[in-house]
Amino acid sequence: MSAAPHLTVAKARLAPGTADASDLLDERALAFLAGLHQRFEARRRALLAARGERQAFFDGGGLPDFRADTRAIREGDWRVAPLPAALLDRRVEITGPVDPKMVINALNSGASCYMADFEDSTAPTWDALLTGQRSLRDAVAGTLAFDADSGKSYRMKPEAERAVLIVRPRGWHLTEKHLLVDGERISASLFDAGLFCLENGAALAAKERGPYLYLPKLQSMEEAALWSDVLAHVEQVLGLPDGCIKVTVLVETLPAVFEMDEILHALRGRIAGLNCGRWDYIFSYIKTFRAHRDRVLPERGQVGMTQPFLKAYSELLVRTCHRRGAHAMGGMAAQIPISGDPEANEAALARVRADKEREAAAGHDGTWVAHPALVSIAKDIFDAAMPGPNQHGVARDDVVADRDVLIEPSRGTITRAGFEGNVEVCVRYLAAWLDGNGCVPIHWLMEDAATAEIARAQLWQWLHATDRGGEPLCLDDGTEIDDCLFERALLNLPSRLAAQGPMPGAGRVVEAIRMLEELTRSDTLEEFLTLSAYERLP
């Protein structure tokens, strides 16, 4: 009898020149992460290849639609597993990066939950990732404290008064260059989620507080099924109770809106809800239809949730989730308080109130804010509209799942201020990101990678739409959108920024301008700006 084939054990090691992290990445952690890579990396790559094939179909003129092969799932009578007590009421969630000060402030904010973000609001330098994992480890243990250089001290409230912790790892498309498994970069998703669960899984499970995750950038039920298998494996290896790792999926790609039932079904034993990741969703709409001149969006400020394609997306999400017993979470309020201008501040807060009133009336079970000052505003609105822990009883049977409405072209214009504003946001955000800051206040909005992606993708599409025949795109004043207009905006930008005073990443502005030029002039739209920018981070 021949011997059974020997499966080589994968080996993980830090990349050459990477700072030591033995307090987190000891032999046990390295072996655990290597095992995740060995077991799931091939599937991850296959799914990314499938994304490319689907985009090629769209680039050839194809349109997204509901899948014929999964009709039985959409029409079936099934529900997700019951929600844990800690996730029954999620009326206000605050999001932000994972530095110690933010973690403490968010947990103390009065929000129902805090989404600790390793993805769009964190520039993934090695130091930031390690600091984030240590901050969450100490927060779970109840020992996290932070003393600022100013002398101010930050301490956590008692556990009963803290927000429920939910962690967002990076998406399937990203890798972690500082940790190699048999010479290959590990998936950033597996690194972030795996290390967090390894460090905190047992403690959180003992408190019946998770671990809980937010899953970003999914495009299909198959990608959700990969997460389901990964997390079941993590539970088994770490000895955690089956199904204790609960997830919420961000519906922030256009393909995913056509597979919401399927995504819920793939994760039905552990999913708690879906979230309207509106900024990434707008970016995905642009990217999906990058070759469709008839679906070019107007400037970002005109693409609000009352646009038909966004209104239909959010309301279909409510209907789908409530039919299956899951939460339908609303989107982000990116405004931050405007100091020194009470009138402008009140106008901004009025926009927040209107947005949250719309979400509550539509049947959402909770919403997102980016700043602690907005927690009470959003909470008051949902308290008035939602006396119970959620609105699962709001069925929204009036909502029709119509493909054409979900992809309906938007009405609006492109102004010179809107064009130049996109250039400014891209450069300012990229400069800050390259300097290690992934969450940047710009003109009283908290910008992250998702909002910068909208601006960057719009610039590319507006300029390249003129290459595809027909009349060129123009500003609302008749000026043609071309390389000359883009060049003038770039040339004028350094003086404009200098006049605005100090800004994060000021020393990287020239580098950011060059990057934006390369990305915008490229013949193809880069999938994510963070893919190329990541190679410039330490």
XYZ file of C-alpha atoms in Angstrom:
538
model
C 0.000 0.000 0.000
C 1.391 3.377 -0.969
C 1.780 6.061 1.657
C -0.714 8.897 1.833
C 0.536 12.072 0.114
C 2.278 14.442 2.490
C 0.839 17.932 2.679
C 3.635 20.430 3.097
C 3.065 22.723 6.060
C 3.056 26.365 4.964
C 5.515 28.704 6.649
C 4.833 32.351 7.430
C 7.542 34.916 8.037
C 7.912 38.658 8.098
C 9.096 40.206 4.849
C 12.723 41.382 4.858
C 13.126 44.713 6.606
C 9.786 44.484 8.442
C 9.753 45.654 12.049
C 9.388 42.939 14.672
C 5.910 42.232 16.032
C 6.524 39.193 18.196
C 3.948 40.275 20.794
C 1.282 39.710 18.131
C 2.951 37.457 15.583
C 4.434 34.710 17.712
C 4.903 31.148 16.439
C 1.262 30.254 17.126
C -0.037 33.278 15.227
C 2.291 32.709 12.284
C 1.237 29.067 12.025
C -2.440 29.998 12.252
C -2.193 32.655 9.531
C -0.108 30.385 7.315
C -2.808 27.748 7.602
C -5.470 30.227 6.486
C -3.389 31.203 3.476
C -2.681 27.613 2.490
C -6.331 26.623 2.758
C -8.058 29.609 1.109
C -5.650 31.583 -1.102
C -6.400 29.659 -4.310
C -10.124 30.337 -3.954
C -9.496 34.019 -3.280
C -7.471 34.360 -6.464
C -10.066 32.498 -8.507
C -12.788 34.830 -7.259
C -10.726 37.900 -8.147
C -10.270 36.467 -11.633
C -14.050 36.050 -11.842
C -14.418 39.743 -10.986
C -12.211 40.582 -13.950
C -14.281 38.413 -16.281
C -17.489 40.061 -15.098
C -16.042 43.550 -15.609
C -14.956 42.585 -19.131
C -18.592 41.684 -19.830
C -19.706 45.112 -18.602
C -16.967 46.837 -20.601
C -18.317 45.081 -23.685
C -21.740 46.635 -23.185
C -23.291 44.071 -20.831
C -25.541 45.101 -17.961
C -25.790 43.603 -14.456
C -28.937 41.654 -13.642
C -30.370 39.116 -11.217
C -28.939 35.622 -11.704
C -31.073 32.979 -13.360
C -29.198 30.134 -11.656
C -30.092 31.380 -8.157
C -33.780 32.125 -8.660
C -34.711 29.380 -6.165
C -32.739 31.142 -3.424
C -34.443 34.474 -4.099
C -37.907 32.913 -4.184
C -37.364 30.460 -1.310
C -38.859 30.764 2.162
C -35.886 30.877 4.518
C -34.447 33.162 7.194
C -31.043 33.827 8.678
C -30.087 32.508 12.109
C -31.456 34.433 15.131
C -29.447 37.512 16.065
C -27.471 37.627 19.314
C -28.684 39.983 22.032
C -25.686 42.307 21.556
C -26.703 42.983 17.943
C -30.464 43.339 18.290
C -30.330 47.143 18.605
C -27.905 48.916 16.281
C -29.669 52.239 15.788
C -26.464 54.289 15.627
C -23.038 53.003 14.652
C -19.909 55.117 14.630
C -17.022 54.266 12.333
C -13.397 55.226 12.240
C -9.777 54.083 12.250
C -8.129 51.926 14.887
C -5.672 54.229 16.653
C -5.986 54.202 20.482
C -7.594 57.644 20.812
C -10.243 56.858 18.185
C -10.979 53.442 19.673
C -11.574 54.944 23.130
C -13.646 57.860 21.840
C -15.771 55.615 19.640
C -16.418 53.032 22.357
C -17.346 55.891 24.727
C -19.433 57.807 22.163
C -22.897 56.578 23.142
C -23.317 54.789 19.820
C -24.796 51.297 19.779
C -21.802 49.888 17.902
C -18.346 50.968 16.799
C -16.994 49.720 13.481
C -13.235 49.649 13.945
C -11.945 50.091 10.424
C -8.782 48.516 9.035
C -10.027 49.293 5.528
C -11.141 52.611 4.008
C -10.267 54.902 6.921
C -6.878 53.368 7.722
C -3.736 53.835 5.649
C -2.289 50.334 6.177
C 1.248 51.109 7.216
C 2.779 48.273 9.219
C 2.853 50.470 12.309
C -0.828 51.441 11.929
C -1.919 47.820 11.527
C 0.009 46.656 14.569
C -1.133 49.627 16.645
C -4.717 48.872 15.643
C -4.541 45.216 16.590
C -2.943 46.091 19.935
C -5.560 48.786 20.585
C -8.427 46.363 19.970
C -6.762 43.656 22.055
C -6.402 46.061 24.980
C -9.931 47.416 24.490
C -11.404 43.907 24.650
C -9.333 43.247 27.782
C -10.572 46.538 29.289
C -7.077 47.978 29.707
C -6.792 50.413 26.792
C -5.683 53.921 27.788
C -4.152 56.803 25.883
C -2.308 59.901 27.075
C -1.908 62.616 24.449
C 1.117 64.877 24.151
C -1.203 67.740 25.137
C -1.571 66.139 28.548
C -5.155 64.998 27.984
C -5.923 61.462 29.111
C -8.379 59.075 27.441
C -9.917 56.167 29.380
C -12.721 53.755 28.534
C -16.089 53.821 30.236
C -17.333 50.709 32.081
C -18.054 47.867 29.678
C -21.829 48.145 30.011
C -21.647 51.733 28.715
C -19.418 51.003 25.715
C -20.447 50.502 22.113
C -20.395 46.946 20.759
C -17.177 46.355 18.822
C -17.385 45.316 15.163
C -14.194 45.086 13.091
C -13.887 45.721 9.356
C -10.940 43.909 7.780
C -9.578 44.899 4.393
C -11.237 43.491 1.273
C -10.452 40.365 -0.741
C -8.601 42.416 -3.381
C -5.833 43.529 -1.015
C -2.727 41.745 0.245
C -0.459 42.315 3.235
C 3.090 42.817 1.993
C 4.738 42.564 5.411
C 3.770 38.920 6.011
C 4.763 36.248 3.520
C 3.568 32.652 3.422
C 5.949 30.466 1.440
C 7.122 33.639 -0.267
C 3.635 34.922 -1.174
C 1.856 37.870 0.378
C -1.004 36.841 2.633
C -4.520 38.120 1.936
C -5.128 41.338 3.871
C -8.600 40.025 4.740
C -7.191 36.883 6.312
C -4.477 38.828 8.114
C -6.792 41.440 9.649
C -9.717 39.175 10.535
C -7.597 36.174 11.433
C -5.316 38.033 13.814
C -8.222 39.860 15.471
C -10.097 36.587 16.072
C -6.963 34.834 17.295
C -6.220 37.587 19.797
C -9.766 38.265 20.988
C -12.072 35.443 19.917
C -12.182 33.531 23.185
C -12.629 36.656 25.327
C -15.407 38.035 23.128
C -17.196 34.702 22.875
C -17.127 34.383 26.670
C -18.868 37.780 26.927
C -21.308 36.844 24.133
C -19.916 39.800 22.191
C -18.675 38.044 19.082
C -16.220 38.279 17.489
C -18.229 40.497 15.106
C -17.042 41.594 11.658
C -18.091 43.954 8.868
C -17.238 42.427 5.465
C -16.397 44.925 2.678
C -16.363 45.030 -1.126
C -18.136 41.708 -1.805
C -19.389 41.272 -5.355
C -21.014 37.832 -5.316
C -22.480 35.023 -3.239
C -19.353 32.997 -3.960
C -17.227 35.627 -2.235
C -19.619 35.508 0.720
C -19.376 31.704 0.764
C -15.583 31.997 0.982
C -15.963 34.157 4.089
C -18.406 31.623 5.528
C -15.892 28.811 5.103
C -13.008 30.906 6.438
C -14.886 31.835 9.605
C -16.140 28.302 10.224
C -12.528 27.143 9.952
C -11.364 29.892 12.340
C -13.970 28.822 14.896
C -12.907 25.198 14.621
C -9.163 25.861 14.889
C -9.533 28.312 17.782
C -12.113 26.230 19.643
C -14.792 28.921 19.459
C -18.518 28.097 19.583
C -20.015 27.349 16.158
C -21.550 30.458 14.651
C -20.289 32.877 17.303
C -18.493 34.973 14.671
C -21.296 37.135 13.310
C -20.942 39.322 10.251
C -22.601 42.263 8.563
C -21.984 42.659 4.843
C -21.556 46.046 3.218
C -23.498 46.185 -0.029
C -21.119 48.631 -1.649
C -20.664 47.196 -5.140
C -23.188 47.330 -7.951
C -22.965 43.585 -8.712
C -23.758 42.769 -5.070
C -27.135 44.536 -5.110
C -28.320 41.869 -7.541
C -27.203 39.112 -5.142
C -28.376 40.347 -1.740
C -30.610 37.313 -1.130
C -27.807 35.037 -2.252
C -25.233 36.716 0.008
C -27.572 36.433 2.992
C -28.160 32.775 2.127
C -24.450 31.976 1.795
C -23.856 33.413 5.280
C -27.253 32.533 6.773
C -25.800 30.838 9.853
C -23.844 33.917 10.938
C -25.038 37.039 9.126
C -26.649 39.841 11.127
C -27.473 42.262 8.330
C -26.572 44.226 5.232
C -25.353 47.819 5.150
C -25.816 50.529 2.525
C -22.186 51.443 1.883
C -23.288 54.350 -0.263
C -19.943 55.967 -1.124
C -18.292 52.785 -2.319
C -21.543 51.920 -4.082
C -21.389 55.133 -6.112
C -17.736 54.384 -6.896
C -18.709 50.874 -7.999
C -21.458 52.255 -10.252
C -18.863 54.448 -11.974
C -16.373 51.591 -12.252
C -18.926 49.069 -13.495
C -20.157 51.459 -16.188
C -16.783 53.018 -16.964
C -17.271 52.223 -20.674
C -20.963 53.253 -20.766
C -21.191 56.857 -21.869
C -24.946 56.893 -21.277
C -24.468 56.203 -17.555
C -21.892 58.863 -16.649
C -22.773 60.359 -13.265
C -22.947 64.085 -12.561
C -20.581 65.616 -10.014
C -20.487 63.964 -6.620
C -22.457 66.653 -4.790
C -25.461 65.959 -7.020
C -25.433 62.180 -6.516
C -27.589 61.957 -3.400
C -29.780 59.200 -2.073
C -32.806 60.627 -3.873
C -31.282 59.680 -7.230
C -33.454 56.778 -8.491
C -30.651 54.190 -8.601
C -29.622 54.938 -5.010
C -33.155 55.175 -3.640
C -34.053 51.826 -5.229
C -30.872 50.210 -3.870
C -31.468 51.296 -0.285
C -35.164 50.380 -0.273
C -34.569 46.976 -1.892
C -31.958 46.319 0.796
C -34.580 47.017 3.495
C -37.122 44.731 1.852
C -34.608 41.925 1.329
C -33.165 42.032 4.850
C -36.500 42.198 6.661
C -37.875 39.302 4.654
C -34.937 37.213 5.896
C -34.795 38.406 9.532
C -31.656 40.526 9.139
C -30.866 44.181 9.873
C -30.946 46.748 7.076
C -28.344 49.321 8.062
C -28.292 52.827 6.616
C -25.356 54.772 5.271
C -22.717 57.199 6.448
C -23.132 60.796 7.511
C -19.686 62.169 6.684
C -20.250 65.685 8.049
C -18.131 66.946 10.925
C -18.931 69.994 13.100
C -18.032 73.340 11.504
C -16.322 75.452 14.145
C -16.574 79.217 14.061
C -19.551 79.388 11.707
C -22.831 78.567 13.509
C -24.949 79.174 10.406
C -22.928 76.841 8.198
C -22.786 74.274 10.995
C -26.558 74.285 11.395
C -27.025 73.912 7.637
C -24.726 70.880 7.662
C -26.539 69.346 10.632
C -29.866 69.937 8.884
C -28.607 67.806 5.995
C -27.654 65.068 8.454
C -31.107 65.168 10.053
C -32.862 64.992 6.689
C -30.736 62.015 5.648
C -31.366 60.107 8.879
C -35.094 60.906 8.821
C -35.235 59.476 5.289
C -33.467 56.298 6.402
C -35.671 55.803 9.446
C -38.830 56.371 7.394
C -37.634 53.916 4.747
C -37.400 51.168 7.373
C -33.698 51.000 8.139
C -32.744 49.500 11.494
C -29.858 51.848 12.165
C -27.365 54.196 10.578
C -23.728 55.294 10.476
C -21.984 58.477 11.588
C -18.326 59.472 11.328
C -18.091 61.892 14.256
C -19.138 61.519 17.923
C -21.020 64.845 17.755
C -23.510 63.276 15.328
C -24.362 60.279 17.517
C -27.048 62.044 19.545
C -28.599 63.617 16.440
C -28.970 60.269 14.680
C -30.074 58.548 17.878
C -32.856 61.058 18.548
C -34.227 60.535 15.052
C -34.197 56.745 15.259
C -35.569 56.814 18.813
C -38.578 58.773 17.567
C -39.169 56.566 14.543
C -38.145 53.210 16.034
C -39.421 52.593 19.590
C -38.349 48.945 19.432
C -34.827 47.580 18.880
C -35.271 47.435 15.094
C -37.810 47.738 12.274
C -37.912 44.154 11.008
C -41.701 44.403 10.944
C -41.483 47.020 8.159
C -41.725 44.638 5.209
C -41.537 47.206 2.370
C -43.589 44.953 0.094
C -44.210 48.069 -2.002
C -40.602 47.947 -3.264
C -40.202 46.268 -6.644
C -36.900 44.616 -7.570
C -36.532 46.260 -10.963
C -33.186 45.896 -12.760
C -33.634 49.012 -14.870
C -34.331 51.269 -11.880
C -31.288 49.888 -10.044
C -29.042 51.034 -12.910
C -31.000 54.084 -14.071
C -28.818 56.933 -15.362
C -28.667 59.973 -13.075
C -29.734 63.506 -13.763
C -27.386 66.428 -13.138
C -24.435 68.440 -14.368
C -20.699 68.852 -13.988
C -19.671 72.310 -12.839
C -16.199 73.797 -12.892
C -16.256 73.861 -9.094
C -17.283 70.201 -9.053
C -14.483 69.225 -11.441
C -11.822 71.167 -9.553
C -13.226 69.908 -6.249
C -12.679 66.319 -7.368
C -9.081 67.119 -8.232
C -8.530 68.745 -4.838
C -10.122 65.911 -2.850
C -8.062 63.308 -4.716
C -4.773 65.098 -4.170
C -5.422 66.049 -0.546
C -6.593 62.568 0.381
C -3.795 60.801 -1.494
C -1.177 63.064 0.109
C -2.529 62.342 3.578
C -2.864 58.605 2.855
C 0.717 58.368 1.620
C 1.699 60.108 4.865
C -0.088 57.422 6.881
C -3.485 59.064 7.496
C -6.524 57.272 6.035
C -9.280 59.439 7.519
C -8.974 63.087 6.466
C -11.205 66.114 7.196
C -11.620 68.131 3.984
C -14.048 71.054 3.835
C -15.924 69.785 6.897
C -16.436 66.282 5.497
C -14.619 63.225 6.813
C -13.128 61.797 3.639
C -11.908 58.218 3.417
C -10.748 55.996 0.564
C -14.306 55.474 -0.681
C -15.063 59.171 -1.190
C -11.653 59.757 -2.766
C -12.360 56.855 -5.121
C -15.552 58.547 -6.332
C -13.622 61.699 -7.209
C -10.767 59.779 -8.849
C -13.023 57.485 -10.898
C -15.201 60.388 -12.020
C -12.184 62.308 -13.292
C -11.043 59.297 -15.286
C -14.484 58.661 -16.763
C -15.214 62.308 -17.582
C -11.919 62.628 -19.448
C -12.032 59.278 -21.219
C -15.662 59.470 -22.267
C -14.538 61.896 -24.990
C -12.402 59.138 -26.499
C -15.363 56.959 -27.345
C -16.930 58.953 -30.148
C -19.857 61.326 -30.213
C -19.997 64.713 -28.584
C -17.434 65.401 -25.830
C -18.530 65.802 -22.241
C -18.735 69.422 -21.162
C -19.071 71.445 -18.013
C -22.387 73.163 -17.466
C -20.881 76.371 -18.915
C -20.024 74.607 -22.187
C -16.292 74.113 -21.525
C -15.061 70.819 -22.947
C -13.734 68.355 -20.370
C -10.316 67.499 -21.744
C -6.660 67.170 -20.785
C -6.203 70.946 -20.864
C -8.915 71.457 -18.261
C -7.385 68.734 -16.084
C -3.896 70.171 -16.503
C -5.019 73.659 -15.476
C -6.715 72.276 -12.370
C -3.516 70.495 -11.372
C -1.320 73.549 -12.022
C -3.538 75.788 -9.933
C -3.870 73.339 -7.062
C -0.611 73.867 -5.089
C -1.301 77.581 -4.664
C -4.919 76.892 -3.708
C -3.831 74.392 -1.082
C -1.145 76.684 0.286
C -3.743 79.429 0.742
C -5.867 77.091 2.849
C -3.166 76.686 5.488
C -1.642 73.561 7.075
C -3.011 70.210 5.923
C -2.278 66.521 6.573
C 0.349 65.149 4.210
C 1.465 68.562 2.923
C 4.909 67.166 2.167
C 3.440 64.525 -0.183
C 1.317 66.845 -2.367
C 3.684 66.765 -5.373
C 3.802 62.972 -5.206
C 0.018 62.828 -4.934
C -0.392 65.072 -7.989
C 1.887 62.806 -10.008
C -0.049 59.750 -8.905
C -3.387 61.336 -9.823
C -1.984 62.291 -13.221
C -0.863 58.719 -13.854
C -4.140 57.206 -12.690
C -6.297 59.654 -14.639
C -4.325 59.545 -17.893
C -4.080 55.739 -17.898
C -5.939 53.983 -20.710
C -7.709 51.786 -18.159
C -9.360 52.712 -14.869
C -7.298 51.316 -11.997
C -9.481 48.992 -9.900
C -8.537 50.703 -6.625
C -6.195 53.632 -6.061
C -4.965 51.948 -2.874
C -3.459 49.073 -4.888
C -0.696 51.182 -6.392
C -0.511 53.629 -3.489
C 0.031 50.767 -1.033
C 3.415 49.999 -2.580
C 4.580 53.453 -1.444
C 3.683 52.886 2.212
C 6.230 51.703 4.792
